[in-house]
Coordinates of C-alpha atoms and ligand atoms in Angstrom, one line a residue:
M167 CA 128.7 118.8 165.5
G168 CA 128.4 115.8 167.8
L169 CA 129.1 112.1 167.9
I170 CA 126.8 109.8 166.0
V171 CA 126.8 106.0 166.4
Q172 CA 125.5 104.2 163.3
K173 CA 124.8 100.5 163.2
Y174 CA 124.3 98.5 160.0
G175 CA 122.6 95.1 160.0
G176 CA 123.5 92.0 158.1
T177 CA 121.5 92.7 154.9
S178 CA 122.7 96.3 154.8
V179 CA 126.3 95.1 154.5
G180 CA 125.4 91.8 152.7
S181 CA 127.8 92.3 149.7
V182 CA 130.8 94.3 148.7
E183 CA 128.5 96.6 146.7
R184 CA 126.4 97.2 149.8
M185 CA 129.5 98.0 151.8
Q186 CA 130.4 100.6 149.2
V187 CA 126.9 102.2 149.4
V188 CA 127.1 102.2 153.2
A189 CA 130.6 103.6 153.2
Q190 CA 129.3 106.6 151.2
R191 CA 126.6 107.3 153.8
I192 CA 129.2 107.0 156.6
A193 CA 131.6 109.3 154.7
R194 CA 128.8 111.9 154.3
T195 CA 128.0 111.9 158.0
A196 CA 131.7 112.3 158.8
R197 CA 132.2 115.0 156.2
A198 CA 129.3 117.0 157.7
G199 CA 131.6 117.4 160.7
N200 CA 130.4 114.6 163.0
D201 CA 132.5 112.1 164.9
V202 CA 131.3 108.7 163.7
V203 CA 131.4 105.3 165.4
V204 CA 130.1 102.5 163.2
V205 CA 128.9 99.1 164.4
V206 CA 128.4 96.4 161.9
S207 CA 126.9 92.9 161.9
A208 CA 128.1 89.9 160.1
M209 CA 127.4 90.0 156.3
G210 CA 124.0 88.6 155.2
H211 CA 123.3 85.2 156.6
T212 CA 126.9 84.5 157.8
T213 CA 125.9 83.9 161.4
D214 CA 123.2 81.4 160.4
H215 CA 125.6 79.6 158.1
L216 CA 128.3 79.4 160.8
L217 CA 125.7 78.0 163.3
A218 CA 124.5 75.5 160.8
M219 CA 128.1 74.2 160.3
A220 CA 128.5 73.8 164.1
H221 CA 125.3 71.9 164.3
Q222 CA 126.4 69.6 161.5
L223 CA 129.4 68.6 163.7
T224 CA 127.6 68.2 167.0
T225 CA 124.1 68.6 168.4
Q226 CA 125.4 70.5 171.4
P227 CA 128.3 72.8 170.4
S228 CA 130.2 74.1 173.3
P229 CA 129.2 77.7 174.1
R230 CA 132.8 78.9 174.3
E231 CA 133.6 77.5 170.8
L232 CA 130.3 78.9 169.4
D233 CA 131.4 82.4 170.5
M234 CA 134.8 81.9 169.0
L235 CA 133.1 80.8 165.7
L236 CA 130.3 83.4 165.5
T237 CA 132.5 86.4 166.3
T238 CA 134.4 85.8 163.1
G239 CA 131.4 87.0 161.1
E240 CA 131.6 90.5 162.4
Q241 CA 135.4 90.6 162.1
V242 CA 135.0 90.0 158.3
S243 CA 132.6 93.0 158.1
I244 CA 134.7 95.5 160.1
S245 CA 137.8 95.0 158.0
L246 CA 136.0 95.1 154.7
M247 CA 134.0 98.2 155.8
V248 CA 137.2 100.0 156.7
M249 CA 138.7 99.1 153.3
A250 CA 135.6 100.5 151.6
L251 CA 136.0 103.7 153.6
Q252 CA 139.7 104.0 153.0
A253 CA 139.0 103.5 149.3
I254 CA 137.0 106.7 149.2
G255 CA 139.5 108.7 151.2
C256 CA 138.2 108.3 154.7
K257 CA 140.5 107.9 157.8
A258 CA 139.0 104.7 159.4
I259 CA 140.1 101.9 161.7
S260 CA 138.4 98.6 162.6
M261 CA 138.1 97.4 166.2
T262 CA 136.9 94.1 167.7
G263 CA 134.8 94.1 170.9
A264 CA 137.9 93.4 173.0
Q265 CA 139.8 96.3 171.4
V266 CA 137.1 98.8 172.2
G267 CA 136.9 97.6 175.8
M268 CA 133.4 96.0 175.6
I269 CA 133.5 94.1 178.9
T270 CA 130.8 91.6 179.5
E271 CA 129.7 89.1 182.1
P272 CA 131.5 85.8 181.8
N273 CA 128.6 84.1 180.1
H274 CA 129.0 82.6 176.7
T275 CA 126.4 83.1 173.9
R276 CA 124.2 85.5 176.0
A277 CA 126.6 87.8 177.9
R278 CA 125.3 91.1 179.2
I279 CA 127.5 94.2 178.9
L280 CA 129.1 95.4 182.2
R281 CA 131.0 98.5 181.0
I282 CA 132.9 99.9 178.0
Q283 CA 136.4 101.3 178.5
T284 CA 136.1 104.1 176.1
G285 CA 139.7 105.5 176.4
R286 CA 141.0 104.1 173.1
I287 CA 137.9 104.9 171.1
S288 CA 137.9 108.5 172.3
E289 CA 141.5 108.9 171.4
L290 CA 140.9 107.5 167.9
L291 CA 137.9 109.9 167.5
K292 CA 140.1 112.8 168.6
G293 CA 142.6 111.7 165.9
N294 CA 139.7 112.1 163.3
H295 CA 139.2 108.4 162.7
I296 CA 135.9 106.8 161.8
V297 CA 135.9 103.8 164.3
V298 CA 134.3 100.7 162.9
V299 CA 133.4 98.3 165.7
A300 CA 132.4 94.6 165.5
G301 CA 128.9 94.3 166.9
F302 CA 127.5 91.4 169.0
Q303 CA 130.9 90.7 170.7
G304 CA 132.6 91.5 173.9
F305 CA 135.1 89.9 176.3
C306 CA 135.4 89.0 179.9
N307 CA 138.2 88.1 182.3
A308 CA 136.9 85.6 184.8
P309 CA 139.2 84.0 185.4
Y310 CA 140.9 84.2 181.9
W311 CA 140.4 86.6 179.0
E312 CA 137.6 85.1 176.9
I313 CA 135.6 86.2 173.8
T314 CA 131.8 86.4 174.5
T315 CA 128.8 87.2 172.4
L316 CA 125.6 89.1 173.5
G317 CA 123.0 86.8 171.9
R318 CA 121.4 86.7 168.5
G319 CA 120.6 90.2 167.2
G320 CA 123.0 91.7 169.7
S321 CA 124.7 94.2 167.4
D322 CA 121.9 96.6 168.1
T323 CA 122.8 96.3 171.8
S324 CA 126.5 96.9 171.1
A325 CA 125.6 100.1 169.2
V326 CA 123.2 101.6 171.8
A327 CA 125.6 100.7 174.7
L328 CA 128.5 102.5 172.8
A329 CA 126.2 105.5 172.3
A330 CA 125.3 105.6 176.0
A331 CA 129.0 105.1 177.1
L332 CA 130.3 107.8 174.7
R333 CA 127.3 110.1 175.4
A334 CA 126.6 110.2 171.7
E335 CA 124.2 112.7 170.2
R336 CA 122.2 109.8 168.8
C337 CA 122.3 106.2 167.7
E338 CA 121.0 105.3 164.2
I339 CA 120.1 101.7 163.5
Y340 CA 120.2 101.0 159.7
T341 CA 118.2 98.0 158.5
D342 CA 116.3 96.5 155.6
V343 CA 112.9 98.1 156.2
P344 CA 112.0 101.8 156.4
G345 CA 111.8 101.8 160.2
V346 CA 109.6 100.3 163.0
L347 CA 106.3 99.3 161.4
T348 CA 103.0 98.3 162.9
T349 CA 104.0 94.7 162.3
D350 CA 106.4 92.6 160.4
P351 CA 106.1 93.5 156.7
R352 CA 107.1 90.0 155.8
L353 CA 103.9 88.8 157.4
V354 CA 101.6 91.7 156.6
S355 CA 102.7 93.5 153.4
D356 CA 100.9 96.8 154.1
A357 CA 102.3 97.4 157.6
R358 CA 102.4 101.1 158.4
L359 CA 105.6 103.0 159.3
L360 CA 105.5 104.6 162.7
D361 CA 107.2 108.1 162.9
E362 CA 107.7 107.7 166.6
I363 CA 107.3 104.9 169.2
T364 CA 107.9 105.1 172.9
S365 CA 110.7 102.9 174.3
E366 CA 108.1 101.2 176.5
E367 CA 106.1 100.1 173.5
M368 CA 109.2 99.2 171.6
L369 CA 110.5 97.0 174.5
E370 CA 107.2 95.0 174.4
L371 CA 107.1 94.7 170.6
A372 CA 110.8 93.7 170.5
S373 CA 110.3 91.1 173.1
L374 CA 107.1 89.8 171.7
G375 CA 108.6 88.9 168.3
A376 CA 109.4 92.2 166.4
Q377 CA 113.0 91.4 165.4
V378 CA 113.7 94.9 164.1
L379 CA 115.4 95.9 167.4
H380 CA 117.1 93.7 170.0
P381 CA 115.1 94.3 173.2
R382 CA 118.2 94.8 175.3
A383 CA 119.2 97.7 173.0
V384 CA 115.9 99.4 173.7
E385 CA 116.4 98.7 177.4
I386 CA 119.7 100.6 177.4
A387 CA 118.2 103.4 175.2
R388 CA 115.5 103.8 177.8
N389 CA 117.7 103.6 180.8
Y390 CA 120.2 106.2 179.5
A391 CA 117.7 108.3 177.4
V392 CA 119.8 107.6 174.2
P393 CA 118.1 109.2 171.2
L394 CA 117.5 106.2 169.0
V395 CA 116.4 106.1 165.3
V396 CA 115.6 103.1 163.1
R397 CA 116.0 103.7 159.4
S398 CA 116.5 102.0 156.1
S399 CA 120.1 101.9 154.7
W400 CA 118.5 102.0 151.2
L401 CA 116.6 105.3 151.7
E402 CA 117.2 108.8 152.9
D403 CA 113.8 108.9 154.8
P404 CA 113.9 109.8 158.5
G405 CA 112.6 106.4 159.8
T406 CA 111.3 105.9 163.3
S407 CA 112.4 107.7 166.5
V408 CA 112.3 105.6 169.6
I409 CA 111.5 108.1 172.4
S410 CA 112.5 107.7 176.1
P411 CA 111.6 109.6 179.2
P412 CA 114.3 112.2 180.2
L413 CA 116.7 111.1 182.9
P414 CA 116.1 112.9 186.2
V415 CA 119.8 112.4 187.1
P416 CA 122.6 111.0 184.9
R417 CA 123.0 107.2 185.4
P418 CA 126.5 105.8 186.0
I419 CA 127.9 104.1 183.0
D420 CA 129.2 101.1 185.0
N421 CA 127.0 98.0 185.0
I422 CA 125.3 99.2 181.9
E423 CA 123.1 96.1 181.6
T424 CA 123.3 94.7 185.1
D425 CA 122.4 97.7 187.2
R426 CA 119.3 97.5 189.4
P427 CA 116.6 95.9 187.4
V428 CA 113.6 97.3 189.3
D429 CA 113.1 101.0 189.6
A430 CA 109.9 101.1 191.7
V431 CA 107.1 99.2 193.5
Y432 CA 103.6 100.5 192.6
V433 CA 100.6 99.9 194.7
D434 CA 97.1 100.3 193.1
N435 CA 94.2 100.0 195.6
N436 CA 91.6 101.2 193.1
Q437 CA 90.9 97.9 191.3
A438 CA 88.3 95.2 191.7
R439 CA 88.7 91.6 190.5
L440 CA 86.1 89.4 188.8
A441 CA 86.5 85.9 187.5
L442 CA 84.3 83.6 185.5
L443 CA 85.0 80.0 186.3
R444 CA 84.4 77.0 184.2
V445 CA 83.6 78.7 180.9
P446 CA 83.6 76.3 177.9
D447 CA 86.9 75.9 176.1
R448 CA 85.8 76.8 172.6
P449 CA 86.4 79.6 170.1
G450 CA 84.5 82.8 170.7
V451 CA 84.0 82.7 174.5
A452 CA 86.4 85.5 175.5
A453 CA 85.1 87.5 172.6
I454 CA 81.5 87.3 173.9
L455 CA 82.5 88.1 177.4
F456 CA 84.6 91.1 176.6
R457 CA 82.2 92.4 174.0
Y458 CA 79.7 92.8 176.8
F459 CA 82.2 95.0 178.7
A460 CA 83.1 97.0 175.6
E461 CA 79.5 97.7 174.9
A462 CA 79.1 98.9 178.5
G463 CA 82.1 101.1 178.1
I464 CA 83.9 99.5 181.0
D465 CA 87.7 99.4 180.7
V466 CA 89.3 96.1 181.7
D467 CA 92.8 96.2 183.0
L468 CA 94.4 92.8 183.6
I469 CA 93.0 89.8 181.9
I470 CA 94.2 86.2 182.4
Q471 CA 92.8 83.1 181.0
A472 CA 94.0 79.6 181.8
I473 CA 92.7 76.2 180.9
Q474 CA 91.9 73.9 183.8
G475 CA 91.5 70.1 184.0
I476 CA 93.2 69.8 180.7
R477 CA 93.3 66.0 181.0
E478 CA 89.5 65.8 181.6
E479 CA 87.1 65.0 178.9
Q480 CA 85.7 68.5 178.7
P481 CA 88.3 71.0 180.0
T482 CA 87.0 74.4 180.9
N483 CA 88.7 77.8 181.2
D484 CA 88.8 80.4 184.0
I485 CA 88.9 84.0 182.9
A486 CA 89.9 86.5 185.6
F487 CA 90.1 90.3 185.1
T488 CA 90.3 93.5 186.9
V489 CA 88.3 96.7 186.5
Q490 CA 88.4 100.1 188.2
R491 CA 86.6 99.8 191.6
S492 CA 84.3 102.7 190.6
D493 CA 83.0 100.5 187.8
L494 CA 82.4 97.4 190.0
A495 CA 78.6 97.5 190.5
R496 CA 78.0 97.8 186.7
A497 CA 80.8 95.3 186.0
I498 CA 79.1 92.6 188.2
E499 CA 75.9 93.1 186.3
V500 CA 77.6 92.8 183.0
A501 CA 79.6 89.8 184.1
R502 CA 76.4 88.0 185.2
A503 CA 74.7 88.8 181.9
A504 CA 77.7 87.4 180.0
A505 CA 77.9 84.4 182.2
E506 CA 74.3 83.6 181.5
A507 CA 74.8 84.0 177.8
L508 CA 77.8 81.6 178.0
G509 CA 76.0 78.8 179.9
S510 CA 76.0 78.4 183.6
C511 CA 79.4 79.5 184.8
E512 CA 80.2 80.9 188.2
V513 CA 81.1 84.6 188.7
V514 CA 83.5 85.3 191.6
V515 CA 84.1 88.9 192.8
D516 CA 86.8 90.4 195.0
P517 CA 85.8 94.0 195.6
C518 CA 89.0 95.3 197.1
P519 CA 92.1 93.5 196.0
T520 CA 95.4 95.3 195.5
K521 CA 97.5 95.3 192.4
I522 CA 101.1 95.5 193.4
S523 CA 103.7 95.9 190.6
I524 CA 107.4 96.1 190.2
R525 CA 108.5 98.2 187.2
G526 CA 111.9 98.7 185.5
A527 CA 113.4 98.3 182.0
G528 CA 115.7 95.7 183.6
I529 CA 113.1 93.1 184.2
I530 CA 113.3 91.9 180.6
G531 CA 115.0 88.5 180.1
R532 CA 116.0 88.2 183.8
P533 CA 114.1 85.2 185.1
G534 CA 115.4 85.8 188.6
V535 CA 113.3 89.0 189.0
A536 CA 109.9 87.3 188.9
A537 CA 111.2 84.5 191.2
Q538 CA 112.5 87.2 193.6
M539 CA 109.1 88.9 193.6
F540 CA 107.2 85.7 194.3
T541 CA 109.7 84.6 197.0
A542 CA 109.4 88.0 198.8
L543 CA 105.6 87.7 198.7
A544 CA 105.7 84.1 199.9
R545 CA 108.0 84.9 202.8
A546 CA 105.6 87.6 203.8
Q547 CA 102.8 85.0 203.7
V548 CA 101.0 86.8 200.9
N549 CA 99.0 84.6 198.5
I550 CA 99.0 85.6 194.9
Q551 CA 95.6 85.7 193.1
M552 CA 96.7 86.8 189.6
I553 CA 100.0 87.3 187.9
S554 CA 100.6 89.5 184.9
T555 CA 103.9 89.8 183.2
S556 CA 105.2 92.3 180.7
E557 CA 108.8 93.2 179.8
T558 CA 108.9 96.2 182.0
C559 CA 106.4 95.3 184.7
L560 CA 105.4 92.4 186.8
S561 CA 102.0 92.7 188.6
C562 CA 100.4 90.5 191.2
V563 CA 96.8 90.9 192.4
I564 CA 96.6 90.1 196.1
A565 CA 94.1 90.4 198.9
G566 CA 93.7 94.1 199.8
V567 CA 94.5 93.4 203.5
H568 CA 98.0 92.3 202.5
A569 CA 98.8 95.5 200.6
E570 CA 101.1 97.1 203.2
T571 CA 102.9 93.9 204.1
A572 CA 103.5 93.1 200.4
A573 CA 104.7 96.6 199.5
K574 CA 107.2 96.5 202.4
A575 CA 108.5 93.1 201.5
L576 CA 109.0 94.0 197.8
C577 CA 110.7 97.3 198.6
Q578 CA 113.1 95.5 201.0
S579 CA 113.8 92.7 198.5
F580 CA 114.5 95.1 195.6
G581 CA 116.4 97.7 197.7
L582 CA 113.9 100.5 197.3
R583 CA 112.9 103.0 200.0
T584 CA 109.1 103.4 199.6
P585 CA 106.4 102.2 197.4
V586 CA 104.7 104.6 194.9
F587 CA 100.9 105.1 195.0
E588 CA 100.3 107.2 191.9
E589 CA 100.4 106.0 188.3
P590 CA 103.8 105.7 186.8
F591 CA 105.0 108.5 184.5
I592 CA 104.5 107.4 180.9
I593 CA 105.4 109.3 177.8
H594 CA 102.9 109.2 174.9
P595 CA 103.7 109.2 171.2
A596 CA 102.3 112.1 169.2
E597 CA 100.1 109.7 167.1
T598 CA 96.9 108.8 168.8
M599 CA 96.3 105.2 167.8
A600 CA 95.6 103.1 170.9
V601 CA 97.1 100.0 169.3
R602 CA 100.5 100.7 167.8
G603 CA 101.8 97.3 166.8
V604 CA 101.1 93.7 166.4
A605 CA 103.7 91.0 166.9
L606 CA 103.9 87.3 166.4
D607 CA 106.3 85.1 168.3
R608 CA 106.6 81.6 166.9
N609 CA 109.4 80.5 169.3
Q610 CA 107.3 80.0 172.3
A611 CA 105.9 76.8 173.8
Q612 CA 103.1 76.5 176.3
M613 CA 103.7 74.6 179.5
A614 CA 101.5 73.8 182.4
I615 CA 102.1 72.2 185.7
L616 CA 99.1 70.2 186.6
G617 CA 97.6 69.6 190.1
V618 CA 99.8 72.0 192.0
P619 CA 98.9 72.0 195.7
D620 CA 97.4 75.4 196.6
Q621 CA 99.9 76.5 199.2
P622 CA 101.6 79.8 199.6
G623 CA 105.1 79.8 198.1
I624 CA 104.6 77.2 195.4
A625 CA 104.7 79.8 192.6
A626 CA 107.9 81.1 194.1
R627 CA 109.5 77.6 194.2
I628 CA 108.5 76.9 190.6
F629 CA 109.8 80.1 189.1
D630 CA 112.9 80.0 191.3
C631 CA 113.7 76.6 190.0
L632 CA 113.5 77.9 186.4
A633 CA 115.4 81.0 187.3
V634 CA 118.3 79.0 188.7
E635 CA 118.6 77.4 185.2
G636 CA 118.4 80.8 183.6
I637 CA 115.0 80.1 181.9
P638 CA 112.9 83.2 181.4
V639 CA 109.1 82.6 181.6
D640 CA 106.3 84.7 180.3
M641 CA 102.5 84.7 180.5
I642 CA 102.2 83.1 183.9
V643 CA 98.6 82.3 184.6
Q644 CA 97.2 80.3 187.5
S645 CA 93.8 79.1 188.4
Q646 CA 91.3 81.2 190.2
R647 CA 89.3 78.4 191.7
G648 CA 90.8 78.1 195.1
E649 CA 90.5 74.3 195.0
A650 CA 93.0 72.0 196.7
T651 CA 95.1 71.8 193.6
N652 CA 95.5 74.2 190.7
D653 CA 97.1 74.1 187.3
I654 CA 99.8 76.8 186.6
G655 CA 100.4 77.7 183.0
F656 CA 103.2 79.7 181.4
T657 CA 105.2 80.0 178.2
V658 CA 108.9 79.6 177.6
H659 CA 111.2 79.8 174.6
R660 CA 110.8 76.6 172.6
D661 CA 114.5 75.8 172.8
L662 CA 114.4 75.9 176.6
V663 CA 111.5 73.3 176.9
P664 CA 113.8 70.3 177.6
A665 CA 115.8 72.3 180.3
A666 CA 112.5 73.6 181.8
E667 CA 111.0 70.1 181.9
K668 CA 114.1 68.6 183.5
A669 CA 114.2 71.3 186.1
L670 CA 110.5 71.1 186.9
K671 CA 110.3 67.3 187.1
L672 CA 112.3 67.1 190.3
L673 CA 110.2 69.8 191.9
C674 CA 106.9 68.3 190.7
D675 CA 107.8 65.0 192.3
A676 CA 108.9 66.7 195.5
V677 CA 105.7 68.7 196.0
G678 CA 103.3 66.1 194.5
C679 CA 102.0 67.7 191.3
S680 CA 100.2 65.4 188.9
G681 CA 102.2 66.2 185.8
I682 CA 103.6 68.6 183.2
L683 CA 101.9 69.5 180.0
I684 CA 103.9 70.8 177.0
R685 CA 102.4 72.2 173.8
D686 CA 105.0 73.3 171.3
T687 CA 102.7 73.9 168.3
V688 CA 101.6 77.3 169.6
A689 CA 102.3 80.9 168.7
K690 CA 101.9 84.1 170.7
L691 CA 100.0 86.9 169.1
S692 CA 100.2 90.3 170.8
L693 CA 98.9 93.8 170.5
V694 CA 101.0 96.6 172.0
G695 CA 100.2 100.3 172.6
I696 CA 100.4 102.8 175.5
G697 CA 96.8 103.8 174.8
I698 CA 95.4 100.3 175.3
A699 CA 94.8 101.0 179.0
G700 CA 91.9 103.5 179.0
T701 CA 90.4 102.4 175.7
P702 CA 87.5 99.9 176.3
G703 CA 87.0 97.3 173.7
I704 CA 90.5 96.6 172.5
A705 CA 90.7 93.1 173.9
A706 CA 87.2 92.4 172.8
R707 CA 88.0 93.3 169.2
M708 CA 91.1 91.1 169.2
F709 CA 89.2 88.1 170.7
S710 CA 86.3 88.7 168.2
T711 CA 88.7 88.7 165.3
L712 CA 90.2 85.4 166.4
A713 CA 86.7 84.0 167.0
D714 CA 85.6 84.9 163.5
L715 CA 88.6 82.9 162.2
G716 CA 87.4 79.9 164.3
T717 CA 90.6 80.1 166.3
N718 CA 90.6 78.9 169.9
I719 CA 92.5 81.0 172.4
E720 CA 94.6 78.7 174.7
M721 CA 95.8 81.4 177.1
I722 CA 95.3 85.2 177.5
S723 CA 97.6 87.5 179.4
T724 CA 97.5 91.3 179.4
S725 CA 99.3 94.2 181.0
T726 CA 98.4 97.8 180.8
I727 CA 100.1 98.1 177.4
K728 CA 99.6 94.7 175.8
V729 CA 97.2 91.9 175.1
S730 CA 98.8 88.5 174.3
C731 CA 97.0 85.3 173.2
I732 CA 98.4 81.9 172.7
I733 CA 96.8 80.3 169.7
D734 CA 97.6 77.3 167.5
Q735 CA 100.5 77.8 165.2
S736 CA 98.6 76.8 162.1
A737 CA 96.3 79.8 162.5
A738 CA 99.0 82.3 163.3
E739 CA 99.8 83.9 160.0
D740 CA 96.2 84.4 159.0
A741 CA 95.5 85.7 162.5
I742 CA 98.2 88.4 162.5
C743 CA 96.9 89.7 159.1
K744 CA 93.3 89.8 160.3
V745 CA 94.1 91.4 163.7
H746 CA 96.3 94.0 162.0
A747 CA 93.4 94.8 159.6
A748 CA 90.8 94.8 162.4
F749 CA 92.7 97.7 164.1
K750 CA 93.0 99.5 160.8
L751 CA 96.7 99.5 161.0
G752 CA 97.4 98.9 157.3
T753 CA 98.0 101.4 154.6
G754 CA 96.9 99.4 151.6
E755 CA 100.3 99.8 150.1
K756 CA 103.2 97.4 150.1
V757 CA 106.2 98.2 152.3
A758 CA 109.7 98.0 150.8
V759 CA 111.6 95.1 152.3
E760 CA 115.2 94.7 151.0
G761 CA 117.0 91.5 150.5
S762 CA 115.4 88.1 151.1
K763 CA 115.1 86.4 154.5
S764 CA 113.0 83.4 155.1
Ligands
LIG75 P1 119.2 93.6 160.7 O1 119.9 92.5 160.0 O2 119.3 94.9 160.0 O3 119.6 93.7 162.2 P2 116.8 92.2 161.4 O4 116.5 91.1 160.5 O5 117.4 91.9 162.7 O6 117.7 93.2 160.6 O7 115.5 93.1 161.7 C1 114.8 93.6 160.6 C2 113.6 92.8 160.3 O8 112.7 92.8 161.4 C3 112.7 93.2 159.1 O9 113.2 92.8 157.9 C4 111.4 92.7 159.4 O10 111.1 91.5 158.7 C5 111.4 92.3 160.9 N1 110.4 92.9 161.7 C6 109.6 92.3 162.6 N2 108.7 93.1 163.1 C7 108.9 94.3 162.6 C8 108.3 95.6 162.9 N3 107.3 95.8 163.7 N4 108.8 96.7 162.2 C9 109.8 96.5 161.3 N5 110.4 95.3 161.1 C10 110.0 94.2 161.7
LIG76 N1 125.4 88.6 163.6 C1 124.6 88.4 164.8 C2 123.3 87.7 164.5 O1 123.0 87.4 163.4 C3 124.4 89.7 165.5 C4 123.5 90.7 164.8 O2 123.4 90.7 163.6 O3 122.9 91.6 165.4 O4 122.6 87.4 165.4
LIG77 MG1 118.9 92.7 163.9

């Protein structure tokens, strides 16, 4: 029998009675002959309550003191859990993050794990102890020993990192729902349980609002091919397996979360780009356009939509997208017919652009990576026509003549030898639904920098200035019009808006932009699925569903495995139910959700 890492979330250990139930499960696993490492979260809503107290005392609690405060929650859980285990005759011992050698970056409240000194834990396992570890916490020593935390939801990351470092047979995440579902069952009661999900899809879902797994935990599972399972601690059912591609060679356990973020540069010379300029900004426009493409059976790859002239009386949108070059002749016809139906808007065509992408599970939450990509392209004098962001991939559409220069510049910047020209290797789940999940993120705000001079390198400067402040951005969209000035839109976490605004103000003044727009009453609704690329009509169906609700789409951004729309927050809950139903993801039966969370 092997080593199993089990993680129990807050609701699973929310009371003494729950601790006793969980202790029985742990004991059964150990008595079956396994070595067991258990990671626990703080009980119930403890972390939220501690945070609320801090905010009653000051609006800006010091990050060091926050870490000192919040880590106490997990410390309560580990000691009580060990007592529960000892009470039923198990040999068990509790360990804080520091005691298990969980070394992190010196970065309070959002530290990444560097390495885990597993010597002590291995010794305890050899001595037949069940080791109960405090999740979410670590320590650093620069320049003094300090307690750190990994960020909200970080106990999942502690567990998967321990599983990777100890080369565990598997990591089991126990929570309050039966596993990974097609969407949040608190929003859509008949969400369907997935037996399997690829780590690529899970990374997107987790980052787009599906709280069930911390995205960084999925990143580690993928990078180290850790077999990962999400299950209910109330049931014996198998839950959901998160599957990762096999590792070609074992990866060093050092710099677990900070190793090279980009694995490869991909060059795709088989795309063509079309854009419809000045389409009216009203509900239903994107739906009409992409319904034409769906009906023609033409698969659309990247789609971006950004509003332009937001301060004008009648703002209009630009919608740009790419198709396979072999479909171009038909795509032009279809685009012209759609343009006519939508009123007189201009169709622009670039028959041979290049889509150049950087891929790697480490792109997630690292704002510096996008900035580094844009800077490398700007230094090589390559202008960017479209940008598409996802958690594992950043793509830029550029003029085809720049393909070689751009590929060289990116390889050099990210320390890679040569670019790759074939499609990346992607594992597919056994189930065949193209759309596998729907997520809602209500923590995003939409920002736009207005009147940005159209010069090479401006995008690099903007995103560099946000990266320096540690602000991750998503859904970057820029105008397609090629006028003297453009608007560049993107989304950031709502809490980071003041910091982003402050950072950008200086830059805007320096480069002569006309202003910054902020909209924080928006929500991001996303579809995720490996099969989205290659299934025409998915985006059209999502846009039509939103149109039927009378919901205007403020921004669109897609990658090969997701479609995201920014919509008004007031429409969000209705929209997620309708979109989930439109893709026939529901079961008609209510999912069991334990405990109460608002
Ligand atoms: P834990 O305390 O066990 O870590 P979390 O609250 O962090 O639990 O995550 C579980 C919650 O994630 C569920 O109760 C559910 O409301 C939410 N959730 C959001 N999206 C999904 C999804 N696609 N599948 C399952 N749960 C989801
Ligand atoms: N207790 C921490 C939180 O609530 C970590 C976790 O539960 O994963 O965010
Ligand atoms: Mg959690």
